[in-house]
Each structure stands twice: as structure tokens, then as C-alpha cells.
Amino acid sequence: CFWLLGYGFAYGDDVGGFIGNTAFANDAIYNGAGGGYGGAEGGYSSDGWESWFFQWAFTGACATIVAGSVCERTKLEAYFVYSFVLTTFIYPIVVHWGWGTGFLSAWGAYPDDDGVPRPLFKQNVESNGMIDFAGSGIVHMVGGFSGLMGAIVVGPRKDRFEPHYKLYEGNHHLQALGVFILWFGWYGFNCGSTLAISGGVANVAGKVAMTTTISAATGCITATVLARIVEGKYDITIGLNGILAGLVSITANTSVVDPWHALLIGMAGAVVFYGGHFLLIAIKVDDPCDACVVHGFCGCWGLWATGIFCTDSNVAYAGYPNGGLNDACKRGEQFGVQVVGSLAIIAWTCVTAGLLFITIHLTIGMRVSEEVEEAGLDVSEHGLSKPNMIEIGGGYPPVEKAEPMPGAMPQPAEMMYAQPMPQQPPPATYTYPNQGPGIYTSQPAPGIPSYYNNAPPGYAPATQYPAPTNGVPQQPGLYSSQPGMYGTQPMPGYGQPQSQFVQS
């Protein structure tokens, strides 16, 4: 859809500063093998394939942001529909405004007879259009505010804001891996947005890499410290989203600010994210990944920060039109342009995306049933096995997860298997009660009181199974009858239970 229509709406010939009306199916790209138009007479220095591919990657990034806001309860068909409309129409229009020749563009808005851009506000060489170097507003705000509208229409997950709701925090290892992949890929988006590498542009790309790194790192540190101050813990998910908040915040201005500006921008971006996180909870909008906060709110801050921290010399260094002639940053005009641009993006996105999600809701439906949501969409949409059943190797059957009994030693949710836990002490180990949970059998070590059938103070009896008696190749360990640990039956080949005591 972006190839057929979206790219033309974004980069086709301008109609009223609003939309492009040529280049559909990329027929405007000069093809050295024949076909298309442009070439030297059209002002193209290459065939132009790379431009389409780069912009297509941005389009995909924008569409995937929405998924984080509406996940865990939205029909797959609804994903298909909104992705089609977003990438075909909603997003390309904003691209035309800011990166094409639309009314916000620094690159071609209101050109004079010689083709020199004369953008907002004064429409002369003293002014500049909206500066959004790599998409804080054009990409991230469109995706983030679309996600916000989707989350409002689809509603919160079942019982999300009820007092008894237990929030699943996800897999922190995969979260960290995903964020670091995004951070690495961000250099492709930000540094690659120079769109060239020769003629001194490589120097700009190097600067962009530095400011991007500083803002991301500062965002991580600031968000982590905020979580420690407010919540009393170092929350890894908050820290990881702090990285993304710093990246989104610097994306618009990465080429037009100094490195110390990047530090302040990333720090403020983390504050915007952290405040937005609790704002959504307060107004009961369920965004499982905080996608609309990280991308929408921080994207808006990124546009505003451009007007606050940009310098005219940096704008000229980054290669923007009228460089050296305009002084919009110095006069404060640039901040006004950035605010106008952000408000235009919010209004367009919220109206069009809101109508889109309402239409989906009234036709094919946005939301799965409660039964499907409870079982998990991996089961209903993708045919995967029930997620709360864990497959165990070595011929042992799966064990269903259960809440541990009061007094049971805590175990990670993903480690509730019917097999030995290596970190548990063997039955022959004896410890003093004041050393924490221990094993108290009918044969205490010398000098240790016997607790056989009589739990010491603060301990409750449980059942263990001793090591195998038939040569089953398993490391000796404990096989408790407590649900949530090792199942309710001894493993094949293991002896009858004897008493142990665990801390209650």
C-alpha cells in the first residue's frame, strides 16, 4: 500500500501544501533500465530506489508503534485494517507536510520562482520550516497518538484497573534485548537521515551519533533514578523505556543541537515519559507498553525541544535550506513553528485515527472475547499451545503452574518444573534455624536439634521426596508436594516422602 499510494501522497507534486498527487506506484522514480521519469532533467542524481526503501522503513516503524498500545485484547483483523489505512493515508499525509513540499516543510514549502523555500511564518529566507530531522513528530507522534486512540476505543484489558488485578511484567531478558536492538537500529534512522555521506555530510552523521547516544543514556539513567525515588526500586522496565524516551526526544533535533543540549533533552524526555506513565493510569487508559507515552508524548517534547535548543549555526551546519540567512532560532520563531507543527500532527492523527478505530469497532469489531483474552491471543490467533503449560524434557509430563502455598520458598514462575532444582540443598544438608530456610530431617547433624515431625518456630511442615532409588539419571534434590514448585506427586523412581520443614 505504501508503494502503490502512500509514497505518492507523501512525495508527489504538492496540492495546496496538503497532499501529493503524483508518483503513485513509484512511476516518478527515474529508472535507468527504462520507464519512469526524472533523471537528470528531473533533478534526480540517482535512480531513487533508495529513497523509497528508506521511507518505507520509517512507515513500518510508525505502524508497529500502535501495536504496543492495543496489544493483548485486539483482533488480528483489526491490526490488518489499521495498518493498511495508517501506512496508505494517515502517515503519508504528515510526511508530505514535513518532509515533502507541504506547508510545514523546511525543504520546499511555498517556493519562490527560483524554487527557494519560503516557509512558516514569514515565508522568506529569514524563516525555516518545521525541523524534524528523523521523525520525532512525523513518525513517532503519528504512531503514538494513533495508539492512544486505539487504546481508548478498544478499552482496557479485563480487570486491568480493578484492585485484584495482577500485572504481568513480561520477560525482562527479552525486553532488554528488544530495546538494545532498537537502540542499535536508531543509528540507521538518525545517522541515515543525512541522506548522504559525501561532501562533509559524514561529519553531520558523526555528530548525530553522539547526540543520539547521550540522550538515550541520559534517559535511561534519569528514568531509573526516578523509579528508585518514587517507587523505592530500580525498575528495569522503566529504565528500558527511559532509553526509548531519550531516543524519541532527540530524533527531531539531533543534528541542530549541541551535545550538552542532548543531555538535557534526554533527561527531560525521561521525566515526560515517567509522568505520562502515571497519567494514563490515573485516567484509566490501558497502554501495556506505554507506547503512546514514549512515542507520542516524548515525540511532542522532541519537536518543542528543537525550538528551545536549536542554534542558527547548527541549522546551517546540518544543511537546512536558507542556512546562514535565517535566524529563526535566535529570534524564537523556530519554537513557534515547532509548536504549530506538533498541534497540527496531534489534531490530524487523533481525528483520522479515532475515526478509523471507531469504524473498525462498529464493523468487524476491535476486541476479542473475554474467553479468548483469558486464554491468550497466541492460542486463538496463532494456534500455539496453552501458555500456562510448560513442556519438560527427559520424558517428564508438563506441570501446570500454581500459586505457591503459604510458607513455600519462592520460585521463578518460569522454573516450576517436575524435576530437581539444583540450587536446593540435598536432604543430607543441615542448617541452623537462624540461617534462613533449611532442611530439618530425622537425622540431624551433631549438635543440631532434631526437628523430626516437630517444626521449629517459624517453620511449617511440607513433604519432600528423597533421591531416586532405581537409578534414574537425576541429580538428587527436593521434590515437594507444594503446587507451584514440583508438582503433587513424586517422580517415577523416587522414594516415599519424609518430613522436611520450610520457612512459613
mmCIF file of N, CA, C and O in Angstrom, residues 102 197 222 330:
data_model
loop_
_atom_site.group_PDB
_atom_site.id
_atom_site.type_symbol
_atom_site.label_atom_id
_atom_site.label_comp_id
_atom_site.label_asym_id
_atom_site.label_seq_id
_atom_site.Cartn_x
_atom_site.Cartn_y
_atom_site.Cartn_z
ATOM 1 N N GLY A 102 4.977 20.088 1.727
ATOM 2 C CA GLY A 102 3.777 20.569 2.375
ATOM 3 C C GLY A 102 4.007 21.854 3.148
ATOM 4 O O GLY A 102 5.116 22.404 3.186
ATOM 5 N N ILE A 197 26.571 10.784 2.385
ATOM 6 C CA ILE A 197 27.759 10.541 3.183
ATOM 7 C C ILE A 197 28.952 11.347 2.694
ATOM 8 O O ILE A 197 29.964 11.453 3.362
ATOM 9 N N THR A 222 18.029 8.674 34.075
ATOM 10 C CA THR A 222 17.030 9.519 34.730
ATOM 11 C C THR A 222 15.785 8.726 35.091
ATOM 12 O O THR A 222 15.268 8.836 36.219
ATOM 13 N N LYS A 330 17.381 32.043 16.820
ATOM 14 C CA LYS A 330 17.777 33.155 17.675
ATOM 15 C C LYS A 330 16.583 34.015 18.066
ATOM 16 O O LYS A 330 16.480 34.494 19.206
#
